Coordinates of C-alpha atoms and ligand atoms in Angstrom, one line a residue:
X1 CA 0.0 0.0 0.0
X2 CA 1.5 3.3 -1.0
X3 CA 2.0 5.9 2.1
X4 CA -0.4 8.7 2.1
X5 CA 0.2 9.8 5.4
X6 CA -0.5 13.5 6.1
X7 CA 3.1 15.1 6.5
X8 CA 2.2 18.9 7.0
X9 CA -0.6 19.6 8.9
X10 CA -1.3 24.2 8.9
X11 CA -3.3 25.5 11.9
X12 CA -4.4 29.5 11.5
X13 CA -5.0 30.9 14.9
X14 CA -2.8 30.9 18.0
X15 CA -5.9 31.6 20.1
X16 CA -7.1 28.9 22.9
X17 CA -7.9 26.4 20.0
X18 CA -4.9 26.8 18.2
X19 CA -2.5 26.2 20.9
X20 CA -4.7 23.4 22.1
X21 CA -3.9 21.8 18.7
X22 CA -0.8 22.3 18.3
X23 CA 0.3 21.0 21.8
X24 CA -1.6 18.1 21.3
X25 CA -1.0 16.7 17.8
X26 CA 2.8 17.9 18.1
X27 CA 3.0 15.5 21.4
X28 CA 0.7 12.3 19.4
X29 CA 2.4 12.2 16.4
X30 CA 5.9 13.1 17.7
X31 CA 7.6 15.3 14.8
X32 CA 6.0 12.7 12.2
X33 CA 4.0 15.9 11.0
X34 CA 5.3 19.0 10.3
X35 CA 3.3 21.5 12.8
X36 CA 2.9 25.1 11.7
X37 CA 0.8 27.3 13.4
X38 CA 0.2 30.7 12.2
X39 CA -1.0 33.9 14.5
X40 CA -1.7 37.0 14.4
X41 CA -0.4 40.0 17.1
X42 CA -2.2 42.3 15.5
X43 CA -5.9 40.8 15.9
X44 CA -4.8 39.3 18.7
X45 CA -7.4 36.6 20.5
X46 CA -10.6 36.6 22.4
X47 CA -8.8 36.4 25.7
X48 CA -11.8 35.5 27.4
X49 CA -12.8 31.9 28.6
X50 CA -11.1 31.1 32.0
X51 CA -14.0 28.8 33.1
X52 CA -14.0 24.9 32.3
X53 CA -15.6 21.2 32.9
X54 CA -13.8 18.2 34.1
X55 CA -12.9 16.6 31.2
X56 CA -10.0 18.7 30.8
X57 CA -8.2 17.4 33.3
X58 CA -7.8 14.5 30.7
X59 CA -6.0 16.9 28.0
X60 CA -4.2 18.0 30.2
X61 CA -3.1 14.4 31.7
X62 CA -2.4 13.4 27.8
X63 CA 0.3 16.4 27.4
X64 CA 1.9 15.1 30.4
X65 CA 1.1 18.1 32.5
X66 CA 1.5 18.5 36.0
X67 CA -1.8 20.0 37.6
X68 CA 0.2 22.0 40.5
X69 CA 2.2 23.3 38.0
X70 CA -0.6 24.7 35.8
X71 CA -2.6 25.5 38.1
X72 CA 0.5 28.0 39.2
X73 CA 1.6 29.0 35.7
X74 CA -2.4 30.1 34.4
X75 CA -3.5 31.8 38.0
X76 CA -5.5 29.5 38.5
X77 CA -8.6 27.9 41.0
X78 CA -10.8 25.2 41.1
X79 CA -13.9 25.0 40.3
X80 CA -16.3 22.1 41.9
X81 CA -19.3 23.6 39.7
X82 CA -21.3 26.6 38.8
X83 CA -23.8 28.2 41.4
X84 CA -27.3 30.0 39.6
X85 CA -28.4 32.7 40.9
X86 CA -31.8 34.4 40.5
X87 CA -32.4 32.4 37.0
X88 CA -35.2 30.8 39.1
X89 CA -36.7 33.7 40.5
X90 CA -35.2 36.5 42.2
X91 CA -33.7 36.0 45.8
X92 CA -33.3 32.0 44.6
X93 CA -29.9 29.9 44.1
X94 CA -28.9 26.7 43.0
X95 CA -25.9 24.7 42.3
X96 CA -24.9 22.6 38.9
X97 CA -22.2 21.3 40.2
X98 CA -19.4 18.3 38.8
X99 CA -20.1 15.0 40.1
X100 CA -23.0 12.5 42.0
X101 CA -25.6 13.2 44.1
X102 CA -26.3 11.4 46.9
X103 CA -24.8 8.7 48.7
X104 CA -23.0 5.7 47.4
X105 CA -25.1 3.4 44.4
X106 CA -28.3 2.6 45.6
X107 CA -28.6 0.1 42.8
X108 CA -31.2 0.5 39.6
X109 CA -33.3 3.3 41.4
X110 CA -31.4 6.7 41.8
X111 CA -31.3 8.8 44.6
X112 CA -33.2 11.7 44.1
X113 CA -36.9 9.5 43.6
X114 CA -36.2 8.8 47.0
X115 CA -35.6 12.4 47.7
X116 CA -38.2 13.5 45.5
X117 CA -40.7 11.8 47.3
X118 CA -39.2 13.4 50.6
X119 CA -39.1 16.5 49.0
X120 CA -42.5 16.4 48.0
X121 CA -43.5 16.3 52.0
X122 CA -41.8 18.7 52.9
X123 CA -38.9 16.4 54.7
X124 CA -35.8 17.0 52.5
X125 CA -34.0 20.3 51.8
X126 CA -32.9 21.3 48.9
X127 CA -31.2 18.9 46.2
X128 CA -27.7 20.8 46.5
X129 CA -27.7 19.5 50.1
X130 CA -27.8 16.3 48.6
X131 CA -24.3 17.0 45.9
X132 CA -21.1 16.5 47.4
X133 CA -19.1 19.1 45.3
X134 CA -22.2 22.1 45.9
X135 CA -21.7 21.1 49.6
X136 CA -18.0 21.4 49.7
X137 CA -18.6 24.4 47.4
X138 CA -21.4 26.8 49.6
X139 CA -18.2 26.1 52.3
X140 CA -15.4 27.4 50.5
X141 CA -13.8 24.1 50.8
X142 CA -11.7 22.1 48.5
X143 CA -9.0 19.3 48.0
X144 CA -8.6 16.6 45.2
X145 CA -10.3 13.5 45.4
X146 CA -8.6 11.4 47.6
X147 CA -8.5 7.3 47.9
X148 CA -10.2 6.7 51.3
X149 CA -13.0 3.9 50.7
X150 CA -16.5 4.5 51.2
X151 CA -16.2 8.2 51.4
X152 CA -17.6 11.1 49.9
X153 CA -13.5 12.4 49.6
X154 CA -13.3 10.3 47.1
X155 CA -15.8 11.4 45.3
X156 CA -14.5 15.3 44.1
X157 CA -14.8 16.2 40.6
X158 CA -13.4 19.4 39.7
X159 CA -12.5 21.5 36.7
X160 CA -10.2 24.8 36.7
X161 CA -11.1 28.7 36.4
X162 CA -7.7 30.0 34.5
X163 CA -6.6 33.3 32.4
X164 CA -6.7 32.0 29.3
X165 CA -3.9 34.0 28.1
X166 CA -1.5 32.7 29.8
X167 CA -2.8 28.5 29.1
X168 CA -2.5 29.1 25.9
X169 CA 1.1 30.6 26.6
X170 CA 1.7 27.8 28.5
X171 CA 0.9 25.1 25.8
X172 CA 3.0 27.4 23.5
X173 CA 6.2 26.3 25.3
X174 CA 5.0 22.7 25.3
X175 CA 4.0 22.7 21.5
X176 CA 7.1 24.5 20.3
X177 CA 9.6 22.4 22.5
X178 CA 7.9 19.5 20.2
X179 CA 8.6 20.7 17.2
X180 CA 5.8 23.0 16.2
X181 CA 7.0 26.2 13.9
X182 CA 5.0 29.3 14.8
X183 CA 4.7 32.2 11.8
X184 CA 3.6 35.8 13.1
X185 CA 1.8 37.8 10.9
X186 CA -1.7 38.0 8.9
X187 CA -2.9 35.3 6.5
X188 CA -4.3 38.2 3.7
X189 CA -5.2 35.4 1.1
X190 CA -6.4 31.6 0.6
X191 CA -5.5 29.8 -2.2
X192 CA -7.8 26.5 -3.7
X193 CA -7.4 24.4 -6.0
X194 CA -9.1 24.1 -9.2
X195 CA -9.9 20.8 -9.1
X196 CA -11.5 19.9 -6.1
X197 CA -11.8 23.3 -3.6
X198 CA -9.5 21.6 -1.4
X199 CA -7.2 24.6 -0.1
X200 CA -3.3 24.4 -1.4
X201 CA -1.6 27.4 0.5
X202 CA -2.3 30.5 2.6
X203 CA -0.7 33.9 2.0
X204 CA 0.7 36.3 4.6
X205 CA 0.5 39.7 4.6
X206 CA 4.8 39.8 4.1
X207 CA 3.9 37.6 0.6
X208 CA 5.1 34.4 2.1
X209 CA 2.9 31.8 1.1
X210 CA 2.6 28.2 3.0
X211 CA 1.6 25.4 1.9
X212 CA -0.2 22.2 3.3
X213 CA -2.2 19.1 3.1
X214 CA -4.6 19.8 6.1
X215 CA -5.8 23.1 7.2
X216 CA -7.1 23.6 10.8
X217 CA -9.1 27.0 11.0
X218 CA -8.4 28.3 14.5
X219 CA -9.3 32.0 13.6
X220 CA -11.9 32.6 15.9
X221 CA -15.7 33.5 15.2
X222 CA -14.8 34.8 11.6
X223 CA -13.6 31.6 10.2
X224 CA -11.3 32.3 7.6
X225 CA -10.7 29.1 6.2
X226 CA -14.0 27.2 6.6
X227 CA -16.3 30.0 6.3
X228 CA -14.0 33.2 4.3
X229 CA -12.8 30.6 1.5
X230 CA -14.6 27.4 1.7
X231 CA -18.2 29.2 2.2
X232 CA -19.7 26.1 4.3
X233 CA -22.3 28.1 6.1
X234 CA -23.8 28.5 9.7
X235 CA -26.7 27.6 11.4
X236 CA -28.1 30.5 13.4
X237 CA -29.8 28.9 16.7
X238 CA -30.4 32.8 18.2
X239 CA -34.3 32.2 18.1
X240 CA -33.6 29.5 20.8
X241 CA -30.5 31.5 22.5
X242 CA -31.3 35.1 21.6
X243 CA -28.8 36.6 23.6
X244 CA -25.6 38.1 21.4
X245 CA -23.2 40.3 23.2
X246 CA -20.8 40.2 26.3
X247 CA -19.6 43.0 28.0
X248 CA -15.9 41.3 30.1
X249 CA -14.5 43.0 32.3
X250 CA -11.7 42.2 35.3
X251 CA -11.9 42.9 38.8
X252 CA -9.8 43.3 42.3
X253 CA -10.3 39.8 43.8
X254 CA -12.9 40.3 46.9
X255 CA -14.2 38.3 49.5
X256 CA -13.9 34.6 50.2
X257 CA -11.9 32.5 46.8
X258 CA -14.7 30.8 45.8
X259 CA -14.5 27.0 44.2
X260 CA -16.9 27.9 41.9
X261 CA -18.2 30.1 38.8
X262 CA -21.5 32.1 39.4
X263 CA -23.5 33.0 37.0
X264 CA -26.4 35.7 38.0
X265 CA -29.7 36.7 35.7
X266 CA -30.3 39.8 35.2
X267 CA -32.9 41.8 33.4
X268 CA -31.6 41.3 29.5
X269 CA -29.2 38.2 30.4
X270 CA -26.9 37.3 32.6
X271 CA -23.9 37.7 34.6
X272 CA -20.8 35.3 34.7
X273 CA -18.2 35.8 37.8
X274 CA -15.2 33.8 37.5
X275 CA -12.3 33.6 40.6
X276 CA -8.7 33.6 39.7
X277 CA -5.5 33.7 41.9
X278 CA -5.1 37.5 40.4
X279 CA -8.6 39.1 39.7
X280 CA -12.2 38.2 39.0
X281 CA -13.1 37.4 35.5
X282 CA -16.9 39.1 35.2
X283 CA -19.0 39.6 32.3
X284 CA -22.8 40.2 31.0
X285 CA -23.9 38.4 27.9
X286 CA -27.0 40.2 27.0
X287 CA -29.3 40.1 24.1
X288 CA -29.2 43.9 22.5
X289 CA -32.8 43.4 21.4
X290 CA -33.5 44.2 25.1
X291 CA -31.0 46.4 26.5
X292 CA -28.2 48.8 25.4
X293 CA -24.3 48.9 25.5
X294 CA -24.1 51.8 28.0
X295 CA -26.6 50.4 30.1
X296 CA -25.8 46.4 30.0
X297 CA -22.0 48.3 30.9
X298 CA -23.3 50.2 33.7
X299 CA -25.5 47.0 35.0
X300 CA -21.9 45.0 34.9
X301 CA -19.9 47.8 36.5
X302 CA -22.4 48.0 39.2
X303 CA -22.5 44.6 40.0
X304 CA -18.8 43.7 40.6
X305 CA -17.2 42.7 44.1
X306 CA -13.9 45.0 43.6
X307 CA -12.6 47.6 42.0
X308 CA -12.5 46.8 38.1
X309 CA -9.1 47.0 36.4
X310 CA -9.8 47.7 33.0
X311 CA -12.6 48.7 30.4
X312 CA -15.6 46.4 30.0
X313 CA -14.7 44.9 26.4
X314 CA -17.7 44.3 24.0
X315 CA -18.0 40.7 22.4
X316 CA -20.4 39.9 19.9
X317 CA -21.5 36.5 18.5
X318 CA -24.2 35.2 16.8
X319 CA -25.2 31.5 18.5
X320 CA -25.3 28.4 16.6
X321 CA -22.7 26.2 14.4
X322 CA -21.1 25.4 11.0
X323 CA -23.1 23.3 8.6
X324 CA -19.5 21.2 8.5
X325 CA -17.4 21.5 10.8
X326 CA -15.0 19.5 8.4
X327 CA -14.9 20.3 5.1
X328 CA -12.8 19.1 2.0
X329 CA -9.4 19.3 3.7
X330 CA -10.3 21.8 6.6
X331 CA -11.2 21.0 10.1
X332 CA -12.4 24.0 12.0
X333 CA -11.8 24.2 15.9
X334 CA -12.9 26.6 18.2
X335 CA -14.9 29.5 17.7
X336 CA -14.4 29.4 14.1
X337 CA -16.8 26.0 14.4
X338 CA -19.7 27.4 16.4
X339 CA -20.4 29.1 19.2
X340 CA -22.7 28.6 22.1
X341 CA -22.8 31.1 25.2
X342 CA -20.4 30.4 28.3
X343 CA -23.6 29.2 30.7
X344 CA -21.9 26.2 30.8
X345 CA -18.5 26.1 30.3
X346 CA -18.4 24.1 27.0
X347 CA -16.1 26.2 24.6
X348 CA -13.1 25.4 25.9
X349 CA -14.4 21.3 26.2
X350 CA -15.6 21.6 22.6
X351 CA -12.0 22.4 21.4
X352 CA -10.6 19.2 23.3
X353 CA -13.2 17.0 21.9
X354 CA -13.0 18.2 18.9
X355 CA -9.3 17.7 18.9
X356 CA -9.8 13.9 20.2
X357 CA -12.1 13.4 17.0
X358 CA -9.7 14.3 14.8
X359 CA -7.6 12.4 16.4
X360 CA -9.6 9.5 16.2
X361 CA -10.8 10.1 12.5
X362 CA -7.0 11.6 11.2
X363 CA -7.2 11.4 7.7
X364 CA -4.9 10.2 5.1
X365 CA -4.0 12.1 1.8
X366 CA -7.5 10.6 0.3
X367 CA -9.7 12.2 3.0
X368 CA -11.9 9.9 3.1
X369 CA -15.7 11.3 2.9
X370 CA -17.2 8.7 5.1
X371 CA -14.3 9.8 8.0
X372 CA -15.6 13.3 7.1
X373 CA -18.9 12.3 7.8
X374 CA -18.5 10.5 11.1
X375 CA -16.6 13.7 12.4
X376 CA -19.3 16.2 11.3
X377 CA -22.0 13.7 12.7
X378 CA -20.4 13.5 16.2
X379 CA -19.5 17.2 16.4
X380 CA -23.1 17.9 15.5
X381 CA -25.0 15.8 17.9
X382 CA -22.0 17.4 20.8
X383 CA -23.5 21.1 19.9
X384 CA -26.9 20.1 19.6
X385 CA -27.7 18.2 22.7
X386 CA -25.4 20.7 24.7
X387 CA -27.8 23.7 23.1
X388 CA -30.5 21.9 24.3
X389 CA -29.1 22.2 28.0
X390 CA -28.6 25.9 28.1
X391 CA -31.7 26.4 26.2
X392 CA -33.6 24.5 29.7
X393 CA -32.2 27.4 31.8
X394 CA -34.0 29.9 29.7
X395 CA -37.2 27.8 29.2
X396 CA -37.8 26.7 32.5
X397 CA -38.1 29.8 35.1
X398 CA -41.1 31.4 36.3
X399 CA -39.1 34.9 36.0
X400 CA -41.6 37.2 34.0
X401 CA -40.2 40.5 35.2
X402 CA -38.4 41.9 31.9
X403 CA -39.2 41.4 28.2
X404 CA -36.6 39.1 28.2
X405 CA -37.6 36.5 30.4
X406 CA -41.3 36.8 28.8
X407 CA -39.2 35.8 25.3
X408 CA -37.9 33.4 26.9
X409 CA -40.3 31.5 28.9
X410 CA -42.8 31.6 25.9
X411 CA -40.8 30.2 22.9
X412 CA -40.8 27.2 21.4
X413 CA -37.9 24.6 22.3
X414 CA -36.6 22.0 20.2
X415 CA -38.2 18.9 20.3
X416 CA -35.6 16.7 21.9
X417 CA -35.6 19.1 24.6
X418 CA -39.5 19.2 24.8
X419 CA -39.2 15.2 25.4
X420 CA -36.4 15.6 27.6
X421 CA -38.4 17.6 30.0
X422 CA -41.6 15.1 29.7
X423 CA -39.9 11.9 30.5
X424 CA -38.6 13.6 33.8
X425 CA -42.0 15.9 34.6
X426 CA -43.6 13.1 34.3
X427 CA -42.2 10.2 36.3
X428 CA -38.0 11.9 37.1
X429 CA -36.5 9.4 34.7
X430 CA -33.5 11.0 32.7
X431 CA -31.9 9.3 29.8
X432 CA -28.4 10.3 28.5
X433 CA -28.3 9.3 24.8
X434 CA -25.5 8.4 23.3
X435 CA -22.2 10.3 24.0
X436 CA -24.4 13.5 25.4
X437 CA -21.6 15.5 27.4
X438 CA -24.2 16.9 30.0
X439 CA -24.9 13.8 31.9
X440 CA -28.1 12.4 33.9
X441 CA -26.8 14.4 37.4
X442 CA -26.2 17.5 35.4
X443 CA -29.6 17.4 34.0
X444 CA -31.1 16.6 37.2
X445 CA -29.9 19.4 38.7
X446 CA -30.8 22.0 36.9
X447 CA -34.1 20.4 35.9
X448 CA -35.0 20.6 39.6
X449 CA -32.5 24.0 39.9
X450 CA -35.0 25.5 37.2
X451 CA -38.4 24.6 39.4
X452 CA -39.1 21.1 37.2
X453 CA -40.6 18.6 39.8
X454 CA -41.5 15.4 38.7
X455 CA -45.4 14.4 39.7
X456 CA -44.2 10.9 40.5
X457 CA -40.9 9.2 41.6
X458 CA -39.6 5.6 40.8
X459 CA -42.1 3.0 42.3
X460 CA -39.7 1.2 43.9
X461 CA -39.3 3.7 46.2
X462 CA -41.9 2.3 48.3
X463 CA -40.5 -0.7 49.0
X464 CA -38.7 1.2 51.6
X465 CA -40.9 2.8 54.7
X466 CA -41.2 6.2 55.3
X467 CA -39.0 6.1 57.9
X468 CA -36.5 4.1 56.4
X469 CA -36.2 6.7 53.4
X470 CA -36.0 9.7 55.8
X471 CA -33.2 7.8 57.6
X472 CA -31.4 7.1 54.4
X473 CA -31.9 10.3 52.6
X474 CA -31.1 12.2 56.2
X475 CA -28.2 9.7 56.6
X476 CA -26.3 10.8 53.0
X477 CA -26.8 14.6 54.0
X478 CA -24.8 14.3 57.1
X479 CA -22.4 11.8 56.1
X480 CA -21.6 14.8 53.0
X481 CA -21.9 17.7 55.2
X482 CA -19.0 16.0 57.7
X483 CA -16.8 15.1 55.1
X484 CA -17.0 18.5 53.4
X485 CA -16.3 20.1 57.4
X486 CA -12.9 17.9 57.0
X487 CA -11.7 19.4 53.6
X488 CA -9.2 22.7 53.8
X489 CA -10.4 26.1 52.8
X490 CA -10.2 26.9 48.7
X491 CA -7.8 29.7 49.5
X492 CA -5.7 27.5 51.9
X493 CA -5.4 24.8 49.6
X494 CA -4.0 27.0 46.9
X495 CA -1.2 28.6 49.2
X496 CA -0.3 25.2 50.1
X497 CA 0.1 23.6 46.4
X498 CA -0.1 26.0 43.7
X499 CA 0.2 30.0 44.7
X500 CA 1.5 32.0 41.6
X501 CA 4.3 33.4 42.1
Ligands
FAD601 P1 -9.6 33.4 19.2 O1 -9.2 33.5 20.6 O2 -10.4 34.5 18.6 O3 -8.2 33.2 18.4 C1 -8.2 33.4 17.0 C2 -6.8 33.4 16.5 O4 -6.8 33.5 15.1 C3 -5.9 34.5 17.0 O5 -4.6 34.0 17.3 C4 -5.8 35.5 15.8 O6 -4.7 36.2 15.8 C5 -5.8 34.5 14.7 N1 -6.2 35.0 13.4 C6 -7.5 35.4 13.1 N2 -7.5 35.9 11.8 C7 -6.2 35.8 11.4 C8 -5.5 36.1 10.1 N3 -6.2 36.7 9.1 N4 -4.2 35.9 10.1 C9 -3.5 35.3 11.1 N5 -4.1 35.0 12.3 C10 -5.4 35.2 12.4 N6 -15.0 29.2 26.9 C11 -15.0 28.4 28.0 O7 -14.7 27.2 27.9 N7 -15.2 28.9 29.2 C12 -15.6 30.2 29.4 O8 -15.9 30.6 30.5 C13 -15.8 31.0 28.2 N8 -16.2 32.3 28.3 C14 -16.4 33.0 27.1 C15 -17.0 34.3 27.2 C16 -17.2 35.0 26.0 C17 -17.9 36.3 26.1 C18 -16.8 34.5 24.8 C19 -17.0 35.2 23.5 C20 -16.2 33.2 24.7 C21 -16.0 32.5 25.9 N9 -15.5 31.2 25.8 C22 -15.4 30.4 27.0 C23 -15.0 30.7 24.6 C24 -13.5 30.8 24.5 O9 -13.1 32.1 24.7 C25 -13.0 30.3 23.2 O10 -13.5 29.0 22.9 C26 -11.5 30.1 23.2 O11 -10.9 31.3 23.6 C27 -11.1 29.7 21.8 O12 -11.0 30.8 20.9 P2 -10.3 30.6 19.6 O13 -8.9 30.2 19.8 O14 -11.2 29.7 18.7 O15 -10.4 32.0 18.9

């Protein structure tokens, strides 16, 4: 068989998505592929995600990364989940936060019909008493999972808050002590071929031209490669997620370091606060139907917890996705592939998982159209079902206090989120389909978080007496609630392991 390996592999953008590329496939394919990444000082990057999921712990683990360390090197905390305020109704929180809820496996039936049905009475508090992580979270309390048996310790799941600057400095080093060439300057042209539209070679703005045999747009929301030149088109999900602008802005750290992100409704959107080592990351995505720059900037600036360091910085993005994410010889990754609104965390994830799917479909010098397809399939379902999730925290919330919320509460939601909401209204069953990234705990919690209460719980439930349930359900609480009293303060366990310097 001849050997059509890929040998040069071009990645535009030296944002979040481009580093995470080129650190990645530079440390799989270990200088068997000629890495060059192109960037641009000039246009410079959005410089603003610093909030993440879990699941990047395993990127991370793959470049070989040691967590102290980059924790130290990106100013960053932990995060054990994301706390909702007022999305409800006003004066009302919740917590979506990483990992179970409840006790240990109760077997086929899950935990929270037995504390639905407690609920229901009046005898159980609220579900986040019931999560280990929003426990250890509402305390300011945090340490790594650790291996004691039978305990909620070893039970943390946590994700990072970092300046997103400096991570994707960070995976610079790696990526270019691995091989990978970085060019500065602006791509001005795109060059296909005749044949076939596949792209040949990019042009910089100096007149040097590069050529390659797969192109990975990194450029951000204005897609140079995939949308600019290869014209694959977007699908515009606003009438589900209407809201298009952020306002992000940087504050004096205040107040207790929080192991969480918050994210606050307000009138025309909402309000993200994320805690670094440094400074707060805060921000207002808004929709400008229903308020104005000035005023979404004065609503932000109001609203911080210390004095802000810098001008609020407008953002503005239009929600939805590429038709293809992978076109003819062009992968996009990042915001150049879609966007959907930080509510939960998911650009940063996307890039990684977009980056494991190429790895998993890396073509050869054919590009074979059924790989393509796979790739665009998977990516698809990933942005779809994860809409779906944000779109619940709109949809479901008895807020009618702004023509905002009225939008919102009355339109229609796609179908599979319609059913979604049925199957667990009607009797609290959840089904994760597939590879859905949001799984059955996340759902749970901000179904119930959002004021969705099933009318009926698992009917196994009753095998167990009344009493027995309330001394079950009553048992887990306390069991979580000491543990989480054993764990170090946030701030404590920082200075110990991983301060900046
Ligand atoms: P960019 O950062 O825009 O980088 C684009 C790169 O392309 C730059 O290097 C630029 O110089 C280069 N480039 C563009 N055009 C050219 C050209 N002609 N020639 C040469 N180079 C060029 N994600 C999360 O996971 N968590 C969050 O909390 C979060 N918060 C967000 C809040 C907001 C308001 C927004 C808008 C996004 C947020 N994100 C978040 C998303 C996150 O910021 C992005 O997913 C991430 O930064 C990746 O961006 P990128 O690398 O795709 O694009």
């Amino acid at each position: 068989m001849d050997d059509r390996r890929i040998r040069k592999t071009v990645i535009v953008g030296g944002g979040t998505a481009g580093w995470m590329t080129a650190a990645a496939l530079s440390r799989l394919f270990e200088r068997q592929l000629e890495i060059v990444l192109i960037e641009s000082d000039e246009i410079g990057t959005v410089g603003v995600g610093e909030a993440t999921i879990p699941q990047i712990r395993l990127y991370n683990a793959m470049l070989g990364l040691d967590e102290n360390e980059f924790v130290r090197r990106t100013q960053g905390t932990f995060k054990l989940g994301i706390e909702f305020v007022d999305w409800l109704r006003p004066g009302h929180r919740y917590m979506h936060a990483f990992g179970g809820v409840g006790g240990r496996d109760l077997g086929l039936v899950p935990f929270h019909h037995y504390w639905l049905k407690l609920h229901r009475r009046g005898h159980a508090g609220p579900l986040d008493d019931y999560t280990f992580n929003a426990v250890a979270a509402r305390r300011g309390r945090f340490m790594r999972g650790a291996d004691v048996s039978d305990s909620p310790l070893s039970n943390v799941f946590h994700a990072f808050h970092f300046d997103a600057g400096l991570y994707a400095r960070y995976l610079r080093g790696h990526a270019e002590a691995r091989g990978v060439r970085r060019c500065e300057g602006r791509v001005v042209d795109v060059a296909l071929r005749a044949e076939d539209g596949f792209i040949e070679a990019v042009t910089m703005d100096d007149g040097t031209r590069i050529e390659g045999e797969l192109f990975i747009d990194c450029s951000g929301f204005r897609g140079l490669l995939i949308e600019q030149a290869l014209k694959t088109g977007y699908e515009d999900w606003s009438r589900w997620l209407p809201c298009n602008r952020a306002l992000a802005v940087p504050c004096a750290s205040g107040g207790e370091l929080t192991p969480y992100t918050r994210s606050t409704a307000r009138a025309a959107g909402w309000q993200w606060r994320i805690p670094l080592q440094h400074r707060i990351g805060n921000g207002y995505v808004y929709c400008s139907d229903h308020i104005g720059d000035d005023e979404a900037a004065s609503v932000l600036l109001a609203n911080l917890d210390g004095e802000a360091l810098a001008d609020p910085r407008p953002l503005r993005f239009v929600t939805g996705m590429r038709r293809r994410f992978w076109h003819r010889n062009c992968v996009a990754i990042g915001l150049s592939s879609g966007f959907l609104e930080p509510l939960e965390s998911t650009s940063i994830h996307f890039i990684q998982s977009s980056i494991a799917k190429l790895v998993q479909f890396f073509p050869d010098r054919r590009f074979a159209p059924a790989d393509i397809d796979a790739y665009n399939r998977l990516t698809r379902f990933e942005f779809e079902r994860s809409r779906d999730f944000l779109v619940l925290h709109y949809k479901a919330t008895e807020r009618d206090d702004s023509e905002f919320w009225r939008r919102c509460r009355g339109m229609q939601i796609p179908e599979t989120l319609a059913d979604k909401i049925e199957l667990f209204r009607s009797g609290g069953r959840i089904l994760r389909e597939r590879e859905e990234l949001f799984t059955e705990v996340s759902w749970l919690q901000v179904m119930v978080g959002q004021g969705i209460l099933p009318a009926a719980w698992h009917p196994m439930v009753e095998l167990l007496s009344d009493e027995e349930c309330e001394r079950m359900v009553e048992g887990v609480r306390r069991v979580l609630e000491n543990a989480a009293g054993v764990m170090p303060t946030h701030a404590d366990f920082i200075a110990r392991h991983c301060a900046a310097e």
